[in-house]
Structure formats: C-alpha cells, structure tokens
C-alpha cells in the first residue's frame, strides 16, 4: 500500500505545487507572479496537499474572504487551485483534502465556502451547488451614445483620495445582494495608490449634492478599430443616473473601439438604462456554494418574518453539516442551533440548503429537484427568510 499523507504545504513544497498547477491548468501567462519561499504562504491562503510516497499528487487552496449574504458579511472559504495528477484522478483524493481545508476554515470562523468549478459534478458530493456565475458581457460601444443623458449627475476621474469612497459605495451596493465578496480583509491588500494605478481609469459618477453615486474601473486595451475592446472590471451605481453617466463615458470611445466588455453577473441593473438589447454574454464562470457551518451561517440575519422551525440537513459526504437544527427569530434576528430531531421536520439536502441560503431557488423548486423533502407546511418560512435578494458574483479567484 502506498504511504499517503495530507498536510499543509510549506515553503519547501513550492516547486512541487507550481508543477502540479501547471500540469492541471497549463503554463502560466507571461508575467504571472509566482510564490517564493520568502513570501510563502501568501496572506489569506492555506494550501493543503496529499503526498504519496513523498510525491505531491493533489492539492487544494483555501482562501480567506467575506461574502455578503442577507445584509451580513459572512466569513467565507474560497476554494481555488484544486489539482490532482492525471494518474490519480478518480481515486477520491479530494475527500481528505476538502475535509482538512474546510475543518481549518471552520476553525477560522468561516461559515460558508464557495468555488468556481471546472466540472460541478466533482463538488456536488461535498454539498456544493451552483448558485450563480461570473460573466463577461459585451455591448457595442456605438450603442452607448444613445443612453439617455443623466439629470444633474456628472463624472470625474478618481484619485487615490477617493479610494475609501469607492469601497464604501461598493459595500452599499453589495450588501443588498447575495454572494459578492466584501473586498476587505487579508485577501484584498490593495492600497489606494495601487487601486488607481491598476486601471487606465476609475471614473466616478457624482450627483448634484456632490455625492458619489457610481464608479467604473476600466482598461482601454489596444488598437483603435472595430476589434478594439474596453475592459470594465466594475460598473457599479446606486442610482439610474449614475449608470447613465458611466455608460456615456464609455460610449465616448465609439469612434476607436468596437465594444465594451463588462465583468458582471446575474440581472445587472446596469443594462436597464441601455436603449438596445445587445447585452451579449461571451463567457461564463459558474459559481458554487456550500454551507458548512449551518448554525453560524443562519444566525444573525435581520428579518421581520416570524420564523420558528426545526429542520434536518443531510447529504454531506464530510459529515460536518449533517444534523437537526432549530431556526427561530429573537428580537428581529435569526438564531440557529443544533436541536433534537423534530417530530415532522423538513429535510434539506446540503445542496438544497446552499440554493435556499443564496436565494437562488425557492422551496417549490427544491422539492422538484428532490433537495427538500418532508412536510411542506413551513416552506413559506424558508422562502420569506432567504428570498428577495439577487445572487451576484463580481470577483474571480
């Protein structure tokens, strides 16, 4: 029998880890910064590996984030860099790796985990389910000149002094959605100067009162013909005129660029002010969610709903989330705790809980998918608590 060990990688394992990553994902693009022994592990990253007879044969990276769900910043473990050597795929090596990564994440207080799968079926046995996607959308630049003129909203170029204002605006938008990362904490160490320097421009939309109501971070790209494309990392506003003002700035490039490519997700409000219907998704990266600390994730949600129910969670290959829980509201906030089994409790597959928690599917659809079984008399409580917010993903990791 081969000798297999699963452990955290150290600086001595860097070359083996890079080699496995190249085997799994291909050669890194020119200029990609690679880790060195001096800065390993990078802040906010925890890389677990499985070794067979001393050779690294699989690895998983857990990244420290926070995600907005139901108006709360929820500590999140982002799974990335999953790689298994070709000869060992299908042998179940990910089970021990995912258990180790998520156990460590739970110790850090991370209640949910997310990832971008290359094949969703690999991760469903671990309780992950598709809740959204990170998309690239293209709009012809010429159409943007027909966007209606804003009333009283103007634009200006951001400076480093606007960094906190931009982050606060992003938080204001993101806190109303389910899924977007907070962009604060150890995994986002960008300084104000680095943020501004990372783009050709960061454009602000400012209302009549002088308040910033939107921003757009963009790169001009190369060329000045129909094939040229402006890349937009963020297009975020909290007013319709904010979106109009920002689109019109991008439209000012219509004589030298053919299209604007926006990195976005879901039913983006930005498209509601466009005069045409040429919003075309050109790339899509599916996004999956797992709730691995059920009590932690479901506690602290502000709500006016009157909720008090017991339910059971099943289907977790790792076993850490399975069990019976009571979910109730105390003084306007949810409290979720392990409980004794209810006499007639609904049963949520862990994948179904991910879909419900994200607001990606109502209970009626979960029942159709056989991810929610048992009595349906209290389904309305889950819909009332978890519904009402769109899923949005605005960062790829």
CSV table of C-alpha atoms in Angstrom, one decimal:
chain,number,residue,atom,x,y,z
A,1,UNK,CA,0.0,0.0,0.0
A,2,UNK,CA,1.3,3.5,-0.8
A,3,UNK,CA,2.1,5.8,2.0
A,4,UNK,CA,-0.3,8.8,1.8
A,5,UNK,CA,-0.2,11.9,4.0
A,6,UNK,CA,-2.3,15.0,3.8
A,7,UNK,CA,-0.8,18.2,5.3
A,8,UNK,CA,-0.4,21.9,4.9
A,9,UNK,CA,2.2,22.8,2.3
A,10,UNK,CA,5.3,24.7,3.4
A,11,UNK,CA,7.9,26.8,1.5
A,12,UNK,CA,9.8,23.6,0.8
A,13,UNK,CA,6.8,22.4,-1.4
A,14,UNK,CA,6.6,25.4,-3.7
A,15,UNK,CA,8.2,23.9,-6.7
A,16,UNK,CA,6.1,20.7,-6.5
A,17,UNK,CA,2.9,22.9,-6.0
A,18,UNK,CA,3.8,25.0,-9.0
A,19,UNK,CA,4.5,22.0,-11.1
A,20,UNK,CA,1.1,20.4,-10.2
A,21,UNK,CA,-0.6,23.7,-11.0
A,22,UNK,CA,1.0,23.8,-14.5
A,23,UNK,CA,0.0,20.2,-15.1
A,24,UNK,CA,-3.6,21.0,-14.2
A,25,UNK,CA,-4.2,24.4,-15.6
A,26,UNK,CA,-1.4,24.9,-18.2
A,27,UNK,CA,1.6,27.1,-18.4
A,28,UNK,CA,1.2,30.4,-16.6
A,29,UNK,CA,0.8,33.5,-18.8
A,30,UNK,CA,3.9,35.6,-19.2
A,31,UNK,CA,4.4,38.0,-16.2
A,32,UNK,CA,2.4,35.9,-13.8
A,33,UNK,CA,4.0,36.4,-10.3
A,34,UNK,CA,4.9,33.0,-8.7
A,35,UNK,CA,5.2,32.4,-5.0
A,36,UNK,CA,8.7,32.3,-3.4
A,37,UNK,CA,9.9,30.8,-0.2
A,38,UNK,CA,10.3,34.3,1.3
A,39,UNK,CA,6.6,35.1,1.0
A,40,UNK,CA,5.0,31.6,1.4
A,41,UNK,CA,2.3,31.2,2.4
A,42,UNK,CA,0.8,34.4,0.8
A,43,UNK,CA,-1.6,36.3,3.2
A,44,UNK,CA,-5.0,34.7,3.4
A,45,UNK,CA,-4.1,31.5,1.6
A,46,UNK,CA,-3.8,28.0,3.0
A,47,UNK,CA,-2.7,25.2,0.7
A,48,UNK,CA,-3.3,21.6,1.6
A,49,UNK,CA,-1.6,18.8,-0.3
A,50,UNK,CA,-1.8,15.0,-0.4
A,51,UNK,CA,1.6,13.2,-0.8
A,52,UNK,CA,2.1,9.6,-1.9
A,53,UNK,CA,5.4,8.2,-1.1
A,54,UNK,CA,6.7,11.7,-0.7
A,55,UNK,CA,5.4,13.0,-4.0
A,56,UNK,CA,2.7,15.7,-4.2
A,57,UNK,CA,-0.3,14.2,-6.0
A,58,UNK,CA,-3.1,16.6,-5.1
A,59,UNK,CA,-3.7,20.0,-3.6
A,60,UNK,CA,-6.5,22.4,-2.6
A,61,UNK,CA,-6.1,26.1,-1.7
A,62,UNK,CA,-8.4,27.7,0.8
A,63,UNK,CA,-8.6,31.5,0.6
A,64,UNK,CA,-9.9,33.8,3.3
A,65,UNK,CA,-12.8,36.1,2.2
A,66,UNK,CA,-16.0,37.5,3.4
A,67,UNK,CA,-19.2,37.4,1.3
A,68,UNK,CA,-22.4,39.4,1.5
A,69,UNK,CA,-25.4,37.3,2.3
A,70,UNK,CA,-28.7,38.7,3.7
A,71,UNK,CA,-27.1,42.0,4.6
A,72,UNK,CA,-24.3,40.4,6.6
A,73,UNK,CA,-20.6,39.9,5.8
A,74,UNK,CA,-20.2,36.2,6.2
A,75,UNK,CA,-16.7,34.7,6.7
A,76,UNK,CA,-16.1,32.6,3.6
A,77,UNK,CA,-13.6,30.0,2.5
A,78,UNK,CA,-12.9,30.4,-1.2
A,79,UNK,CA,-11.7,27.1,-2.7
A,80,UNK,CA,-9.1,27.5,-5.5
A,81,UNK,CA,-6.2,25.8,-7.2
A,82,UNK,CA,-7.7,22.3,-7.0
A,83,UNK,CA,-5.4,19.9,-8.8
A,84,UNK,CA,-4.8,16.2,-9.0
A,85,UNK,CA,-2.1,14.5,-11.0
A,86,UNK,CA,-3.6,12.7,-14.1
A,87,UNK,CA,-2.8,9.2,-12.9
A,88,UNK,CA,-4.6,9.6,-9.6
A,89,UNK,CA,-7.8,11.3,-10.7
A,90,UNK,CA,-11.0,9.4,-9.7
A,91,UNK,CA,-9.3,7.8,-6.6
A,92,UNK,CA,-11.1,10.0,-4.1
A,93,UNK,CA,-8.1,12.1,-3.1
A,94,UNK,CA,-10.2,15.2,-2.7
A,95,UNK,CA,-12.2,13.9,0.2
A,96,UNK,CA,-9.4,14.1,2.7
A,97,UNK,CA,-8.2,17.4,1.2
A,98,UNK,CA,-11.6,19.1,1.3
A,99,UNK,CA,-12.2,17.8,4.9
A,100,UNK,CA,-8.8,19.3,6.0
A,101,UNK,CA,-9.4,22.6,4.2
A,102,UNK,CA,-12.9,23.1,5.5
A,103,UNK,CA,-12.1,21.9,9.0
A,104,UNK,CA,-9.4,24.6,9.2
A,105,UNK,CA,-11.8,27.1,7.6
A,106,UNK,CA,-14.4,26.4,10.3
A,107,UNK,CA,-11.8,26.9,13.0
A,108,UNK,CA,-11.2,30.4,11.5
A,109,UNK,CA,-14.9,31.0,11.7
A,110,UNK,CA,-15.7,30.7,8.0
A,111,UNK,CA,-19.3,29.5,7.8
A,112,UNK,CA,-19.7,29.1,4.0
A,113,UNK,CA,-17.4,28.0,1.2
A,114,UNK,CA,-17.5,28.9,-2.5
A,115,UNK,CA,-15.6,28.0,-5.6
A,116,UNK,CA,-15.5,28.2,-9.4
A,117,UNK,CA,-15.8,24.6,-10.7
A,118,UNK,CA,-14.4,23.3,-14.0
A,119,UNK,CA,-16.9,20.4,-13.5
A,120,UNK,CA,-19.7,20.9,-11.0
A,121,UNK,CA,-20.2,17.2,-10.5
A,122,UNK,CA,-16.9,16.9,-8.8
A,123,UNK,CA,-18.1,19.1,-5.9
A,124,UNK,CA,-21.7,18.2,-5.5
A,125,UNK,CA,-20.9,15.2,-3.3
A,126,UNK,CA,-19.3,17.7,-0.9
A,127,UNK,CA,-22.5,19.7,-0.7
A,128,UNK,CA,-21.7,22.5,-3.2
A,129,UNK,CA,-24.3,23.6,-5.6
A,130,UNK,CA,-24.5,26.1,-8.5
A,131,UNK,CA,-25.9,29.4,-7.3
A,132,UNK,CA,-24.7,31.9,-9.9
A,133,UNK,CA,-22.0,32.8,-12.3
A,134,UNK,CA,-19.3,35.4,-13.1
A,135,UNK,CA,-19.9,36.6,-16.6
A,136,UNK,CA,-18.2,38.6,-19.4
A,137,UNK,CA,-20.8,40.7,-21.3
A,138,UNK,CA,-20.1,42.7,-24.5
A,139,UNK,CA,-22.1,45.8,-25.6
A,140,UNK,CA,-21.3,47.6,-28.9
A,141,UNK,CA,-19.6,50.9,-27.9
A,142,UNK,CA,-21.7,52.8,-30.5
A,143,UNK,CA,-24.9,52.0,-28.8
A,144,UNK,CA,-23.8,53.7,-25.6
A,145,UNK,CA,-24.1,57.1,-27.2
A,146,UNK,CA,-27.8,56.6,-27.3
A,147,UNK,CA,-28.1,56.1,-23.5
A,148,UNK,CA,-30.2,58.9,-22.1
A,149,UNK,CA,-28.4,61.9,-20.6
A,150,UNK,CA,-28.4,62.0,-16.8
A,151,UNK,CA,-30.0,64.8,-15.0
A,152,UNK,CA,-27.7,66.5,-12.6
A,153,UNK,CA,-25.1,63.7,-12.4
A,154,UNK,CA,-21.6,64.4,-13.8
A,155,UNK,CA,-18.4,62.4,-14.0
A,156,UNK,CA,-14.8,62.9,-12.9
A,157,UNK,CA,-11.7,60.8,-12.7
A,158,UNK,CA,-11.0,59.2,-9.3
A,159,UNK,CA,-7.7,59.7,-7.4
A,160,UNK,CA,-6.2,57.8,-4.5
A,161,UNK,CA,-8.1,60.1,-2.2
A,162,UNK,CA,-11.4,58.6,-3.4
A,163,UNK,CA,-10.4,55.0,-2.5
A,164,UNK,CA,-12.5,54.8,0.7
A,165,UNK,CA,-15.4,56.4,-1.1
A,166,UNK,CA,-15.3,53.8,-3.8
A,167,UNK,CA,-15.1,50.9,-1.4
A,168,UNK,CA,-18.0,52.3,0.7
A,169,UNK,CA,-20.1,52.6,-2.5
A,170,UNK,CA,-19.3,49.1,-3.5
A,171,UNK,CA,-20.3,47.9,0.0
A,172,UNK,CA,-23.6,49.8,-0.2
A,173,UNK,CA,-24.4,48.0,-3.5
A,174,UNK,CA,-23.0,44.6,-2.5
A,175,UNK,CA,-24.8,44.5,0.9
A,176,UNK,CA,-28.1,44.4,-0.9
A,177,UNK,CA,-27.1,41.3,-2.9
A,178,UNK,CA,-26.3,37.7,-2.0
A,179,UNK,CA,-22.8,36.4,-2.9
A,180,UNK,CA,-20.4,39.3,-3.7
A,181,UNK,CA,-17.1,39.4,-1.8
A,182,UNK,CA,-16.6,42.3,0.5
A,183,UNK,CA,-13.2,43.2,-1.0
A,184,UNK,CA,-11.9,43.9,2.5
A,185,UNK,CA,-9.6,41.8,4.7
A,186,UNK,CA,-6.3,40.0,4.2
A,187,UNK,CA,-7.1,38.8,0.6
A,188,UNK,CA,-7.6,42.4,-0.6
A,189,UNK,CA,-4.4,44.2,0.5
A,190,UNK,CA,-4.6,46.8,-2.3
A,191,UNK,CA,-3.7,50.3,-1.3
A,192,UNK,CA,-5.4,53.4,-2.7
A,193,UNK,CA,-2.5,54.1,-5.0
A,194,UNK,CA,-2.3,50.5,-6.2
A,195,UNK,CA,-6.1,50.5,-6.9
A,196,UNK,CA,-6.0,53.6,-9.1
A,197,UNK,CA,-2.8,52.5,-10.9
A,198,UNK,CA,-4.3,49.1,-11.7
A,199,UNK,CA,-6.6,50.6,-14.4
A,200,UNK,CA,-6.4,53.1,-17.3
A,201,UNK,CA,-9.1,55.0,-15.4
A,202,UNK,CA,-11.5,54.8,-12.5
A,203,UNK,CA,-14.4,57.1,-13.3
A,204,UNK,CA,-16.8,58.4,-10.7
A,205,UNK,CA,-20.4,59.5,-11.1
A,206,UNK,CA,-21.3,62.4,-8.8
A,207,UNK,CA,-24.8,63.8,-8.2
A,208,UNK,CA,-25.9,67.4,-7.7
A,209,UNK,CA,-25.2,67.2,-4.0
A,210,UNK,CA,-21.6,66.2,-4.7
A,211,UNK,CA,-22.2,62.6,-3.5
A,212,UNK,CA,-20.5,59.8,-5.4
A,213,UNK,CA,-23.3,57.5,-6.7
A,214,UNK,CA,-21.3,55.2,-9.0
A,215,UNK,CA,-17.9,54.2,-10.3
A,216,UNK,CA,-16.4,52.4,-13.3
A,217,UNK,CA,-12.9,50.9,-13.3
A,218,UNK,CA,-11.7,50.3,-16.9
A,219,UNK,CA,-8.8,49.5,-19.1
A,220,UNK,CA,-8.5,51.0,-22.6
A,221,UNK,CA,-6.9,47.9,-24.2
A,222,UNK,CA,-5.1,48.0,-27.5
A,223,UNK,CA,-6.0,49.1,-31.0
A,224,UNK,CA,-8.3,51.7,-32.4
A,225,UNK,CA,-10.7,49.9,-34.7
A,226,UNK,CA,-13.8,47.7,-34.6
A,227,UNK,CA,-11.9,44.9,-32.9
A,228,UNK,CA,-10.7,47.1,-30.0
A,229,UNK,CA,-12.3,46.4,-26.7
A,230,UNK,CA,-12.6,48.3,-23.4
A,231,UNK,CA,-12.4,46.0,-20.4
A,232,UNK,CA,-14.6,47.1,-17.5
A,233,UNK,CA,-13.7,45.4,-14.2
A,234,UNK,CA,-16.5,47.2,-12.2
A,235,UNK,CA,-19.6,49.2,-13.3
A,236,UNK,CA,-21.5,49.9,-10.1
A,237,UNK,CA,-24.0,52.6,-9.3
A,238,UNK,CA,-26.7,53.2,-6.7
A,239,UNK,CA,-28.9,55.4,-9.0
A,240,UNK,CA,-30.1,55.1,-12.5
A,241,UNK,CA,-28.4,58.3,-13.5
A,242,UNK,CA,-25.2,57.0,-12.1
A,243,UNK,CA,-25.4,54.2,-14.6
A,244,UNK,CA,-26.3,56.5,-17.4
A,245,UNK,CA,-23.4,58.8,-16.7
A,246,UNK,CA,-20.9,56.0,-16.6
A,247,UNK,CA,-22.2,54.3,-19.8
A,248,UNK,CA,-21.9,57.5,-21.7
A,249,UNK,CA,-18.3,58.0,-20.7
A,250,UNK,CA,-17.6,54.5,-22.1
A,251,UNK,CA,-19.6,55.4,-25.2
A,252,UNK,CA,-17.3,58.4,-25.9
A,253,UNK,CA,-14.8,55.8,-27.3
A,254,UNK,CA,-17.2,54.7,-30.0
A,255,UNK,CA,-15.0,56.0,-32.8
A,256,UNK,CA,-12.0,54.0,-31.8
A,257,UNK,CA,-13.4,50.8,-30.1
A,258,UNK,CA,-15.9,48.3,-31.2
A,259,UNK,CA,-17.2,47.0,-27.9
A,260,UNK,CA,-17.2,47.3,-24.2
A,261,UNK,CA,-16.6,44.1,-22.2
A,262,UNK,CA,-18.1,44.2,-18.7
A,263,UNK,CA,-17.3,41.7,-16.0
A,264,UNK,CA,-20.6,41.2,-14.2
A,265,UNK,CA,-23.2,38.7,-13.0
A,266,UNK,CA,-26.9,38.0,-12.9
A,267,UNK,CA,-29.5,40.5,-13.9
A,268,UNK,CA,-27.3,43.5,-13.7
A,269,UNK,CA,-29.2,46.8,-13.2
A,270,UNK,CA,-26.7,48.5,-15.5
A,271,UNK,CA,-28.5,47.0,-18.5
A,272,UNK,CA,-31.8,48.6,-17.6
A,273,UNK,CA,-30.7,52.0,-18.9
A,274,UNK,CA,-29.4,50.7,-22.2
A,275,UNK,CA,-31.6,51.6,-25.3
A,276,UNK,CA,-30.8,48.3,-27.1
A,277,UNK,CA,-30.9,44.6,-26.4
A,278,UNK,CA,-27.4,43.7,-27.5
A,279,UNK,CA,-26.2,42.7,-24.0
A,280,UNK,CA,-24.3,39.5,-25.0
A,281,UNK,CA,-22.8,37.1,-22.6
A,282,UNK,CA,-19.5,35.9,-24.1
A,283,UNK,CA,-18.0,34.0,-21.2
A,284,UNK,CA,-19.4,32.4,-18.1
A,285,UNK,CA,-17.8,31.0,-15.0
A,286,UNK,CA,-20.2,29.0,-12.8
A,287,UNK,CA,-20.1,29.6,-9.0
A,288,UNK,CA,-20.9,27.1,-6.3
A,289,UNK,CA,-21.7,27.5,-2.6
A,290,UNK,CA,-21.6,25.1,0.4
A,291,UNK,CA,-22.9,25.9,3.9
A,292,UNK,CA,-20.5,24.0,6.2
A,293,UNK,CA,-21.4,25.8,9.5
A,294,UNK,CA,-25.1,25.7,9.4
A,295,UNK,CA,-25.7,27.4,12.7
A,296,UNK,CA,-23.1,30.0,12.0
A,297,UNK,CA,-24.4,30.9,8.6
A,298,UNK,CA,-28.1,31.0,9.5
A,299,UNK,CA,-27.6,33.0,12.8
A,300,UNK,CA,-27.8,36.8,12.8
A,301,UNK,CA,-30.0,37.5,9.8
A,302,UNK,CA,-32.2,40.6,10.3
A,303,UNK,CA,-35.8,39.8,9.4
A,304,UNK,CA,-39.4,40.8,10.2
A,305,UNK,CA,-40.5,37.2,9.4
A,306,UNK,CA,-41.9,35.2,12.2
A,307,UNK,CA,-39.8,32.0,11.9
A,308,UNK,CA,-39.6,29.1,14.2
A,309,UNK,CA,-39.0,25.7,12.7
A,310,UNK,CA,-36.8,22.6,13.0
A,311,UNK,CA,-35.2,21.0,10.0
A,312,UNK,CA,-32.7,18.3,9.2
A,313,UNK,CA,-29.6,18.6,6.9
A,314,UNK,CA,-28.4,15.5,5.1
A,315,UNK,CA,-26.1,14.6,2.2
A,316,UNK,CA,-22.8,15.9,3.4
A,317,UNK,CA,-20.0,13.5,2.4
A,318,UNK,CA,-17.8,15.1,5.0
A,319,UNK,CA,-20.4,14.7,7.7
A,320,UNK,CA,-19.8,18.0,9.4
A,321,UNK,CA,-23.0,19.8,8.4
A,322,UNK,CA,-25.5,16.9,8.8
A,323,UNK,CA,-27.8,17.0,11.7
A,324,UNK,CA,-31.0,18.6,13.2
A,325,UNK,CA,-31.4,22.3,13.7
A,326,UNK,CA,-33.8,24.8,15.1
A,327,UNK,CA,-34.2,28.2,13.3
A,328,UNK,CA,-36.1,30.9,15.0
A,329,UNK,CA,-36.2,34.7,15.3
A,330,UNK,CA,-35.4,36.5,18.5
A,331,UNK,CA,-35.7,40.3,18.6
A,332,UNK,CA,-35.6,40.7,14.9
A,333,UNK,CA,-32.6,38.4,14.2
A,334,UNK,CA,-32.3,34.7,13.4
A,335,UNK,CA,-30.9,32.2,15.9
A,336,UNK,CA,-29.9,28.8,14.6
A,337,UNK,CA,-28.8,26.0,16.9
A,338,UNK,CA,-28.4,22.2,16.8
A,339,UNK,CA,-31.5,20.6,18.2
A,340,UNK,CA,-33.2,17.3,18.9
A,341,UNK,CA,-35.0,15.8,15.9
A,342,UNK,CA,-38.4,17.2,15.2
A,343,UNK,CA,-41.4,15.0,15.0
A,344,UNK,CA,-42.2,16.1,11.4
A,345,UNK,CA,-39.3,18.2,10.2
A,346,UNK,CA,-38.5,19.1,6.6
A,347,UNK,CA,-35.2,17.6,5.3
A,348,UNK,CA,-32.8,19.7,3.3
A,349,UNK,CA,-30.1,18.1,1.3
A,350,UNK,CA,-26.9,20.2,1.9
A,351,UNK,CA,-27.0,21.2,-1.8
A,352,UNK,CA,-30.6,22.4,-1.3
A,353,UNK,CA,-29.6,24.4,1.7
A,354,UNK,CA,-26.9,26.2,-0.4
A,355,UNK,CA,-29.6,27.0,-3.1
A,356,UNK,CA,-32.1,28.3,-0.5
A,357,UNK,CA,-29.5,30.3,1.5
A,358,UNK,CA,-28.3,32.0,-1.6
A,359,UNK,CA,-31.8,32.8,-2.6
A,360,UNK,CA,-31.1,31.0,-5.9
A,361,UNK,CA,-34.1,28.7,-5.8
A,362,UNK,CA,-37.4,28.8,-3.9
A,363,UNK,CA,-38.6,25.8,-1.9
A,364,UNK,CA,-41.0,24.7,-4.6
A,365,UNK,CA,-38.1,24.2,-7.0
A,366,UNK,CA,-36.0,22.5,-4.3
A,367,UNK,CA,-38.8,19.9,-3.9
A,368,UNK,CA,-39.0,19.4,-7.6
A,369,UNK,CA,-35.2,18.6,-7.6
A,370,UNK,CA,-35.7,16.3,-4.6
A,371,UNK,CA,-33.4,18.5,-2.5
A,372,UNK,CA,-36.1,19.3,0.0
A,373,UNK,CA,-38.4,16.6,1.4
A,374,UNK,CA,-40.8,16.1,4.3
A,375,UNK,CA,-43.7,18.3,5.3
A,376,UNK,CA,-44.2,21.4,3.3
A,377,UNK,CA,-46.3,23.4,5.8
A,378,UNK,CA,-43.4,25.6,6.8
A,379,UNK,CA,-41.8,26.1,3.4
A,380,UNK,CA,-43.1,29.7,3.4
A,381,UNK,CA,-40.8,30.5,6.3
A,382,UNK,CA,-37.7,29.5,4.4
A,383,UNK,CA,-38.9,31.5,1.3
A,384,UNK,CA,-39.7,34.5,3.5
A,385,UNK,CA,-36.3,34.4,5.2
A,386,UNK,CA,-34.0,33.7,2.2
A,387,UNK,CA,-35.8,35.2,-0.7
A,388,UNK,CA,-35.8,38.7,-2.0
A,389,UNK,CA,-32.1,39.3,-3.0
A,390,UNK,CA,-30.4,38.6,-6.2
A,391,UNK,CA,-27.2,36.5,-6.5
A,392,UNK,CA,-24.2,38.5,-7.8
A,393,UNK,CA,-20.6,37.4,-8.2
A,394,UNK,CA,-18.1,40.2,-9.0
A,395,UNK,CA,-14.7,38.6,-8.4
A,396,UNK,CA,-12.9,35.6,-9.8
A,397,UNK,CA,-10.4,33.6,-7.8
